[in-house]
mmCIF file with all atom_site columns, C-alpha atoms in Angstrom:
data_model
loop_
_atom_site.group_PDB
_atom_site.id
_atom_site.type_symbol
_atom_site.label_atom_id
_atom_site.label_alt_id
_atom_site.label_comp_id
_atom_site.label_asym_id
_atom_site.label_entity_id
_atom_site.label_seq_id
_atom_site.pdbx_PDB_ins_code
_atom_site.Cartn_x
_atom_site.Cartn_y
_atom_site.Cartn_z
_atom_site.occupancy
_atom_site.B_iso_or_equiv
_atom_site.pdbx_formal_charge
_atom_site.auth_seq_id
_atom_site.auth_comp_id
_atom_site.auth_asym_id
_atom_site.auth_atom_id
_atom_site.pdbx_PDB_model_num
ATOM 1   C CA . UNK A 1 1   ? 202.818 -32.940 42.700 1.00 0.00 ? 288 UNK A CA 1
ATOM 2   C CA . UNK A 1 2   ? 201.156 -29.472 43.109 1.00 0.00 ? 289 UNK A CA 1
ATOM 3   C CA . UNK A 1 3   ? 203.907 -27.207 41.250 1.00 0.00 ? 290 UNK A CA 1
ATOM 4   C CA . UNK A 1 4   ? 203.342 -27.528 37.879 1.00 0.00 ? 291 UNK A CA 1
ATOM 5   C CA . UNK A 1 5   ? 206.219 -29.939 35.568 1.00 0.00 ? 292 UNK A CA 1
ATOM 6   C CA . UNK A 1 6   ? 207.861 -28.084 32.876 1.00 0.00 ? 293 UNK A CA 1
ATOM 7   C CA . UNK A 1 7   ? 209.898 -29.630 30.556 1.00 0.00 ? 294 UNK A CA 1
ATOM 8   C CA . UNK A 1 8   ? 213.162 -28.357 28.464 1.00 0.00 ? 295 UNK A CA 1
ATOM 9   C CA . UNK A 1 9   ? 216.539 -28.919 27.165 1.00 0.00 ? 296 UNK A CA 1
ATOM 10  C CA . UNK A 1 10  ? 219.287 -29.359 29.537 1.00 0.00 ? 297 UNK A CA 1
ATOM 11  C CA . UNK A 1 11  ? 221.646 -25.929 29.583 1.00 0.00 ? 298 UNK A CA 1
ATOM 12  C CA . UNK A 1 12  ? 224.813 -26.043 30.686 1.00 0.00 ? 299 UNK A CA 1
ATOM 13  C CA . UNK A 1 13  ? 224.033 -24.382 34.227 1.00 0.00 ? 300 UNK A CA 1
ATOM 14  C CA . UNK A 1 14  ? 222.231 -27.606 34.434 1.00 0.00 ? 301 UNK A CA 1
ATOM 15  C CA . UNK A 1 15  ? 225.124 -29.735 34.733 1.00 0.00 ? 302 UNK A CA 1
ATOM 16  C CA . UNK A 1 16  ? 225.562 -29.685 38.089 1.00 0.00 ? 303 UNK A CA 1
ATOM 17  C CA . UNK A 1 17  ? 221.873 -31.006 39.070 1.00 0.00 ? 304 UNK A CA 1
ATOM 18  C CA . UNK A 1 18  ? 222.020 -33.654 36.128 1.00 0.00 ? 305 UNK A CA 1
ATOM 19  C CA . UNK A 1 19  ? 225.279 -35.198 37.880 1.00 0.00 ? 306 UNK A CA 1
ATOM 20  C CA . UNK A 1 20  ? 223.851 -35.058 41.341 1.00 0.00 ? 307 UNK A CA 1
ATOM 21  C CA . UNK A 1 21  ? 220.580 -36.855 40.681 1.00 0.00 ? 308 UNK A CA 1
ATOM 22  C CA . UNK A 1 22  ? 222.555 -39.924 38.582 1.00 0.00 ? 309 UNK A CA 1
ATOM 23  C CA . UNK A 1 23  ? 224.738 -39.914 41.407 1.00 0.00 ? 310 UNK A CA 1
ATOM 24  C CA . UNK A 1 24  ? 222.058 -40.384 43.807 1.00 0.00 ? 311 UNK A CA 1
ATOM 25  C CA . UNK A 1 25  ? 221.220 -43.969 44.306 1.00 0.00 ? 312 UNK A CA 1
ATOM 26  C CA . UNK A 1 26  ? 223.316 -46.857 44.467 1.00 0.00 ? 313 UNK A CA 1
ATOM 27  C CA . UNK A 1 27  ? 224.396 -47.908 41.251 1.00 0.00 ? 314 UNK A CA 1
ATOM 28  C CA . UNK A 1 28  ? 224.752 -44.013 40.368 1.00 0.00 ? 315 UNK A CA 1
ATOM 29  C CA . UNK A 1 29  ? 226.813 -43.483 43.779 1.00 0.00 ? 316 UNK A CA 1
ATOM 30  C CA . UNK A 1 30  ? 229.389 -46.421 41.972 1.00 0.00 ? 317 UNK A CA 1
ATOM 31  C CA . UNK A 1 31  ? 229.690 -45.001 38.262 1.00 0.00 ? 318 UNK A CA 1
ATOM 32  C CA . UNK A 1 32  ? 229.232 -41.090 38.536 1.00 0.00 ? 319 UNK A CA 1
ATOM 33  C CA . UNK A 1 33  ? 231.910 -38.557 40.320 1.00 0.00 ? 320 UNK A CA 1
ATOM 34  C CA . UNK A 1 34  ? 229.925 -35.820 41.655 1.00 0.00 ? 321 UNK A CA 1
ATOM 35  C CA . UNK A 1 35  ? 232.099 -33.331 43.000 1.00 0.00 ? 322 UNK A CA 1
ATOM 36  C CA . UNK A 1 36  ? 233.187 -29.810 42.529 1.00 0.00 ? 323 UNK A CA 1
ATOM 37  C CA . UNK A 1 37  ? 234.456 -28.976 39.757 1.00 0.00 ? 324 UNK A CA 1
ATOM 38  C CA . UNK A 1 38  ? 232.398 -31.792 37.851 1.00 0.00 ? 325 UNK A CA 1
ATOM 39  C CA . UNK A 1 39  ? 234.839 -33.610 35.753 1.00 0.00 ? 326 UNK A CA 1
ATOM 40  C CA . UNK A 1 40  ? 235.488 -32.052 32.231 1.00 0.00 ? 327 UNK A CA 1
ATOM 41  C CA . UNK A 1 41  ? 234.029 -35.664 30.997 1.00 0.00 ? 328 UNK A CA 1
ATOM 42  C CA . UNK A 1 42  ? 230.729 -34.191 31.967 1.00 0.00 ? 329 UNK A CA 1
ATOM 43  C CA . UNK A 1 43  ? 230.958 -31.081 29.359 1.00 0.00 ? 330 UNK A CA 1
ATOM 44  C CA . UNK A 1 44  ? 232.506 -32.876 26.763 1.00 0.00 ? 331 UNK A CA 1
ATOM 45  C CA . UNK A 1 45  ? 229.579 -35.398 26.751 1.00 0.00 ? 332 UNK A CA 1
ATOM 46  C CA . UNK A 1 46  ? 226.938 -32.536 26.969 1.00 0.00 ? 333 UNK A CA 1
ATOM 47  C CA . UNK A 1 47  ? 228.527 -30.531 23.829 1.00 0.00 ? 334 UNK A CA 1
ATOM 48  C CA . UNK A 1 48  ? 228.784 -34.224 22.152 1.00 0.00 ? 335 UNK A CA 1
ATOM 49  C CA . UNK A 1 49  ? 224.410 -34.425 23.436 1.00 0.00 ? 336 UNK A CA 1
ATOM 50  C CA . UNK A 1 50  ? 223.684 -30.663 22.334 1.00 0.00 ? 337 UNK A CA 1
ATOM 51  C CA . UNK A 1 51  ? 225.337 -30.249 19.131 1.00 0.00 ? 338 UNK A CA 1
ATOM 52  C CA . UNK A 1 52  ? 223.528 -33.507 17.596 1.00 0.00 ? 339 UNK A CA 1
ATOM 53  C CA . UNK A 1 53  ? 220.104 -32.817 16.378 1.00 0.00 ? 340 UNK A CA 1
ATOM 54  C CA . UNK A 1 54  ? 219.308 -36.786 16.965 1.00 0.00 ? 341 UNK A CA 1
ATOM 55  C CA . UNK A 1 55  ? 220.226 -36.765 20.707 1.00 0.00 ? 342 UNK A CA 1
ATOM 56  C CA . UNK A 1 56  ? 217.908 -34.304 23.454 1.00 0.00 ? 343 UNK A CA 1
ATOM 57  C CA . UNK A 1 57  ? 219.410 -34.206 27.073 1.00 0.00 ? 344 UNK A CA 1
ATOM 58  C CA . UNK A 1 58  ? 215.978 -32.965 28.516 1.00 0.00 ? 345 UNK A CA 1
ATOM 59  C CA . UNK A 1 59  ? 215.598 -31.893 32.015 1.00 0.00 ? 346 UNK A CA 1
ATOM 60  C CA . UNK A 1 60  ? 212.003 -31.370 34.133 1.00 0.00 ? 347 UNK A CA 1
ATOM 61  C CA . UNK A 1 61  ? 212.002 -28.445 36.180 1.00 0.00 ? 348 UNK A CA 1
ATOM 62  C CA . UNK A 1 62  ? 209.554 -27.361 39.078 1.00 0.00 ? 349 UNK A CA 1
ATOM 63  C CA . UNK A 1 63  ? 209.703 -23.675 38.758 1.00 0.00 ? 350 UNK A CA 1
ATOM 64  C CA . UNK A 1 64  ? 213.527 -22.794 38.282 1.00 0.00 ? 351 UNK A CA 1
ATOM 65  C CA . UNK A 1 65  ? 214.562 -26.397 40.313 1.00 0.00 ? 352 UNK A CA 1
ATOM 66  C CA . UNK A 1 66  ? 215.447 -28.618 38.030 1.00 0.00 ? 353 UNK A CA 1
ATOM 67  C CA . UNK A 1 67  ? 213.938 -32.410 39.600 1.00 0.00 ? 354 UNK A CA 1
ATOM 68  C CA . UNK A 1 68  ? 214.469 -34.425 36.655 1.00 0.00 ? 355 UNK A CA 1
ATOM 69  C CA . UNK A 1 69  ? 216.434 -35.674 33.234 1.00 0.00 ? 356 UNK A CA 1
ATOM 70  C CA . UNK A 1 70  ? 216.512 -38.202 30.582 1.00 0.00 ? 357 UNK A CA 1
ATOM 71  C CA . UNK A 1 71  ? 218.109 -38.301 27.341 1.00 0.00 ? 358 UNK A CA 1
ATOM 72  C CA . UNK A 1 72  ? 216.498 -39.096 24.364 1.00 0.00 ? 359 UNK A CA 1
ATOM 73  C CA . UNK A 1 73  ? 218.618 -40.610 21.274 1.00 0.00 ? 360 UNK A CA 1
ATOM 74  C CA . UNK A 1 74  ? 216.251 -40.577 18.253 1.00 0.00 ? 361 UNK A CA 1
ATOM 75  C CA . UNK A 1 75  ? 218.048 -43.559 15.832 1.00 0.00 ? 362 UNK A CA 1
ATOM 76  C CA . UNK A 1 76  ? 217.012 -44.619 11.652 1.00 0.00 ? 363 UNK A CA 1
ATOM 77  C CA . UNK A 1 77  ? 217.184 -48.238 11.380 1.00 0.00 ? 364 UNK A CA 1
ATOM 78  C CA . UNK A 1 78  ? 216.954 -50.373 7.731  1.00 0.00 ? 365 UNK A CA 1
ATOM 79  C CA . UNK A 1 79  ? 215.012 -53.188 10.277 1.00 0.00 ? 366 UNK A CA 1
ATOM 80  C CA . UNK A 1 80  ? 211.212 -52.261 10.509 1.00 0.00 ? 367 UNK A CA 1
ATOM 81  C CA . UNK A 1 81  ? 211.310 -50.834 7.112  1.00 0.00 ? 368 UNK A CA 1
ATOM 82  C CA . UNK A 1 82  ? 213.960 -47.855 7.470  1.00 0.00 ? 369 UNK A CA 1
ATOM 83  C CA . UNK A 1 83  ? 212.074 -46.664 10.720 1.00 0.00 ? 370 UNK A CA 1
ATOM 84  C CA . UNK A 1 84  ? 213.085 -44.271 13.492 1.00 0.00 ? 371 UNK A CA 1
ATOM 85  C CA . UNK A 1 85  ? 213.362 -45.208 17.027 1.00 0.00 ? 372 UNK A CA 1
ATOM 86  C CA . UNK A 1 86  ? 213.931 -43.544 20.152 1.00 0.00 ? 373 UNK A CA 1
ATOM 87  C CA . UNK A 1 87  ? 215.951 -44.598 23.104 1.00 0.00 ? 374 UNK A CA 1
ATOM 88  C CA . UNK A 1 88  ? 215.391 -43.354 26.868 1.00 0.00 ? 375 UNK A CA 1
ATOM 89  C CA . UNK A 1 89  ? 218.133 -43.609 28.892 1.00 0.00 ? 376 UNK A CA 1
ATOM 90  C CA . UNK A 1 90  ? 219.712 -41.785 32.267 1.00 0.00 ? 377 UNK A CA 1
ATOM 91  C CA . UNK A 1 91  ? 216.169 -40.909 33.634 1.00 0.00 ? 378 UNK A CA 1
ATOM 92  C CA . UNK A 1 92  ? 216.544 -39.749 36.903 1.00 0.00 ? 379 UNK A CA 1
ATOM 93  C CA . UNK A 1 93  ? 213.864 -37.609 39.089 1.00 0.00 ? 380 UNK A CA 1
ATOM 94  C CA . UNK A 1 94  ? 215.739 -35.599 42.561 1.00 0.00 ? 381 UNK A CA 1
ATOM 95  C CA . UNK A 1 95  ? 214.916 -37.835 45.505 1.00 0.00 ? 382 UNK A CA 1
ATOM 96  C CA . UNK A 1 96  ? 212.518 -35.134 46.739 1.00 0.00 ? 383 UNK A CA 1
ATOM 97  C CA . UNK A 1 97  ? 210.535 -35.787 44.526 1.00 0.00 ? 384 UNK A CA 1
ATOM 98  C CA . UNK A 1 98  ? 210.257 -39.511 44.308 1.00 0.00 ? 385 UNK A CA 1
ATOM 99  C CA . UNK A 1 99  ? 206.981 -40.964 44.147 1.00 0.00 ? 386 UNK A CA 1
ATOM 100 C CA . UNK A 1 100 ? 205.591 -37.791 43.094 1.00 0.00 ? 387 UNK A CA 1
ATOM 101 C CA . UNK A 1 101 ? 204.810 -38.341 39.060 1.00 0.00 ? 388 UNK A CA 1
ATOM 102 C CA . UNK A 1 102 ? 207.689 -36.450 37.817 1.00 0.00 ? 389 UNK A CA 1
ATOM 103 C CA . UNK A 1 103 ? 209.376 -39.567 36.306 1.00 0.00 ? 390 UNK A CA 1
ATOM 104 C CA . UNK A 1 104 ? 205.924 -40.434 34.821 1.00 0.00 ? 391 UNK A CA 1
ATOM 105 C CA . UNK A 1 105 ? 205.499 -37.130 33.254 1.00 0.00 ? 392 UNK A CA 1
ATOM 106 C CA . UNK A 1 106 ? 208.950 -37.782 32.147 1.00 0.00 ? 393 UNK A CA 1
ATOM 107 C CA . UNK A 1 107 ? 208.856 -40.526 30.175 1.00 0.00 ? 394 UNK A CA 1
ATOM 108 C CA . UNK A 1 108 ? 204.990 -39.240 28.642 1.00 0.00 ? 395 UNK A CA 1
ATOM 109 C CA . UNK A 1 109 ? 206.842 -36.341 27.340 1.00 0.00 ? 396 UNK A CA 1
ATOM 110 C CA . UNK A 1 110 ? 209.703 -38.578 25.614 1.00 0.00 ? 397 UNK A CA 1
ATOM 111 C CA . UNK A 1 111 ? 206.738 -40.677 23.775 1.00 0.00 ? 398 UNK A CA 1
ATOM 112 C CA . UNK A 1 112 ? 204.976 -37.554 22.729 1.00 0.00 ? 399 UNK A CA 1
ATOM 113 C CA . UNK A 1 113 ? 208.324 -36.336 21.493 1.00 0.00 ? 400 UNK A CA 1
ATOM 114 C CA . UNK A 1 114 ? 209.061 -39.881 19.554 1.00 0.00 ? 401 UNK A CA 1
ATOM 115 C CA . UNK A 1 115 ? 205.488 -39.191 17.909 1.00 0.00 ? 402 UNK A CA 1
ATOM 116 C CA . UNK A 1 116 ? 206.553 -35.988 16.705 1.00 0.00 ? 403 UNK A CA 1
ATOM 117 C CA . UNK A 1 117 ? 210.050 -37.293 15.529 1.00 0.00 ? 404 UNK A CA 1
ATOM 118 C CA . UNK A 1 118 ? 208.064 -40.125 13.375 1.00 0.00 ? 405 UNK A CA 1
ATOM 119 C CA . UNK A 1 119 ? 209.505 -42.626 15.390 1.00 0.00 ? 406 UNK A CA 1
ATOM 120 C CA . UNK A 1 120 ? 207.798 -46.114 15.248 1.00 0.00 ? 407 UNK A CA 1
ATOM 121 C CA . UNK A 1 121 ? 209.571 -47.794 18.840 1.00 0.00 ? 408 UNK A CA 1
ATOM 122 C CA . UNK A 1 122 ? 210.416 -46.190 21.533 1.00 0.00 ? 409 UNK A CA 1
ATOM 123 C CA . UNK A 1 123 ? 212.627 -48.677 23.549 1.00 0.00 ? 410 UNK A CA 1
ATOM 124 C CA . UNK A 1 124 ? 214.591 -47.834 26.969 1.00 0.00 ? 411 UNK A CA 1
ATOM 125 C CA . UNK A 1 125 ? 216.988 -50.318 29.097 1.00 0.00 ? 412 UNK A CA 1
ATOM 126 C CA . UNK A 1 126 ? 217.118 -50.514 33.235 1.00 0.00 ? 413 UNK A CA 1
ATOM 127 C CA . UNK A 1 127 ? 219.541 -52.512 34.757 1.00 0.00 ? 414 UNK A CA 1
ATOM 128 C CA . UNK A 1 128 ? 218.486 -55.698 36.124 1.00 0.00 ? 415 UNK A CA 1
ATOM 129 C CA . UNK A 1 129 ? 219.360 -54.391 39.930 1.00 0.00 ? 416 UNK A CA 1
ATOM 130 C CA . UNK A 1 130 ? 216.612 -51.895 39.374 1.00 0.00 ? 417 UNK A CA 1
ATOM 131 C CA . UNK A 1 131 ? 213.264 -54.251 39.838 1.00 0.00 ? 418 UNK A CA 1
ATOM 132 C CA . UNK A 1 132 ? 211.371 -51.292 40.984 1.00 0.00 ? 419 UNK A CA 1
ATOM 133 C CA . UNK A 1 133 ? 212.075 -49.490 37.575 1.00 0.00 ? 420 UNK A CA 1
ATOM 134 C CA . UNK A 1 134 ? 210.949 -52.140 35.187 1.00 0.00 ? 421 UNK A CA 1
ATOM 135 C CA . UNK A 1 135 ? 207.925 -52.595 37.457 1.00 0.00 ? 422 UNK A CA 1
ATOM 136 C CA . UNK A 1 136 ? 207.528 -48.705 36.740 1.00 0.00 ? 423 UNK A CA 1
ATOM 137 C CA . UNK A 1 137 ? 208.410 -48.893 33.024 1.00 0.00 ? 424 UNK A CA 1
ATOM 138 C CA . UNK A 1 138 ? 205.857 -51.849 32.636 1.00 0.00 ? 425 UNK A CA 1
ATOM 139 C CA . UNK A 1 139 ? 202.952 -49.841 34.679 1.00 0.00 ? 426 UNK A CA 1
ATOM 140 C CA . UNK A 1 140 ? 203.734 -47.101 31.510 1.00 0.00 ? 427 UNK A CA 1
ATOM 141 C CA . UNK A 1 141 ? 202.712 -49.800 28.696 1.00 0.00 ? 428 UNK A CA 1
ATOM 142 C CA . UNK A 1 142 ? 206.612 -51.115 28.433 1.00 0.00 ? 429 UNK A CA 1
ATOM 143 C CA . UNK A 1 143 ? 207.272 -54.949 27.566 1.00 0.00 ? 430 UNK A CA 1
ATOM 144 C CA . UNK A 1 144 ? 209.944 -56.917 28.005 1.00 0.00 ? 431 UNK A CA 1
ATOM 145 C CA . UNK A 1 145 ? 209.998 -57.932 24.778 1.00 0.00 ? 432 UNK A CA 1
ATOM 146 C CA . UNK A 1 146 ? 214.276 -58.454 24.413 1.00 0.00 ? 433 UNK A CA 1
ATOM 147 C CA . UNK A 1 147 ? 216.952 -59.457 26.201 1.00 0.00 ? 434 UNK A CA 1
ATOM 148 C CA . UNK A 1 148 ? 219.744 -56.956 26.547 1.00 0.00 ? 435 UNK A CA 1
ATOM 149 C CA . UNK A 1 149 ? 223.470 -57.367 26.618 1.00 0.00 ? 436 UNK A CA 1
ATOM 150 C CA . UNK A 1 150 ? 226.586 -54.474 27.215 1.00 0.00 ? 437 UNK A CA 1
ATOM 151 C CA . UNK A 1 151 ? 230.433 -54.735 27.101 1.00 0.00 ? 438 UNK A CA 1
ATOM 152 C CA . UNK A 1 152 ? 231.772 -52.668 29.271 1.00 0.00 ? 439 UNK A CA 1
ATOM 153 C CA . UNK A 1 153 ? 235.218 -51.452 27.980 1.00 0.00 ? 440 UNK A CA 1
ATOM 154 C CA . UNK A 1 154 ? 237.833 -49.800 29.863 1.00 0.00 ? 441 UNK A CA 1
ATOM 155 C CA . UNK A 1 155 ? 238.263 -46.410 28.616 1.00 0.00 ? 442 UNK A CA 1
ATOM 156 C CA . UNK A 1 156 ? 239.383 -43.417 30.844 1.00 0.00 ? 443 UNK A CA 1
ATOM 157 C CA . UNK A 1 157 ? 237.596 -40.861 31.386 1.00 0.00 ? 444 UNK A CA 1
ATOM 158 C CA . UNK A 1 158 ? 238.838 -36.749 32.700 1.00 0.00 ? 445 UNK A CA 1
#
């Protein structure tokens, strides 16, 4: 990319370009209801993100465009000998700029961040319909060192 990458914490006036880019692929297209007004579900969950100091809902912006997010949950475990880890999930980069770095950049800037947090792991899932993201994760220095399981439970959301 030529513009320069900034990074920063999601704002509320972000909302809108968050939802769109997880909305736009096809697993996104399935699970996310981008329309206008976004559902309230979307602002509850972004107070719940930016009113706890162990969760960052971070957003990449060329100039004032906002072209990418990921949210990074910083967790203390007793395993590894009470050590912090951080968890990358929701990244997303606008489909203009696919290809480009940004996601790259991205997930650079959540490691850095880890480092400063004190975290020992940083650890991310991708779902196993996404072969072109592990690929990606793995080019980063990622390993695919544990198998992953979810229950999905059937809660309504507004």
């Amino acid at each position: 990319m030529h513009t320069e990458i900034t990074f920063r914490m999601a704002a509320e006036k972000d909302l809108e370009s968050i939802v769109a880019m997880l909305a736009d692929d096809v697993l996104g297209s399935e699970r996310e209801r981008y329309e206008h007004p976004l559902p309230t579900s979307y602002l509850k969950a972004f107070e719940a993100i930016t009113s706890d100091p162990n969760n960052e809902l971070v957003v990449a912006c060329a100039g004032k465009e906002v072209i990418g997010v990921q949210q990074i949950t910083y967790t203390p475990y007793i395993t590894h000998q009470g050590g912090w880890r951080a968890t990358i999930e929701g990244v997303r980069t606008s489909a203009s700029v696919r290809g480009k770095g940004v996601g790259t950049e991205l997930i650079k800037w959540a490691i850095q961040r880890a480092e400063v947090r004190g975290c020992h792991l940083v650890q991310l899932t991708t779902d196993k319909n996404r072969p072109n993201a592990l690929r990606f994760y793995e080019k980063l220095g990622f390993k695919a060192t544990h198998e992953g399981l979810k229950l999905k439970l059937n809660l309504l959301t507004s």
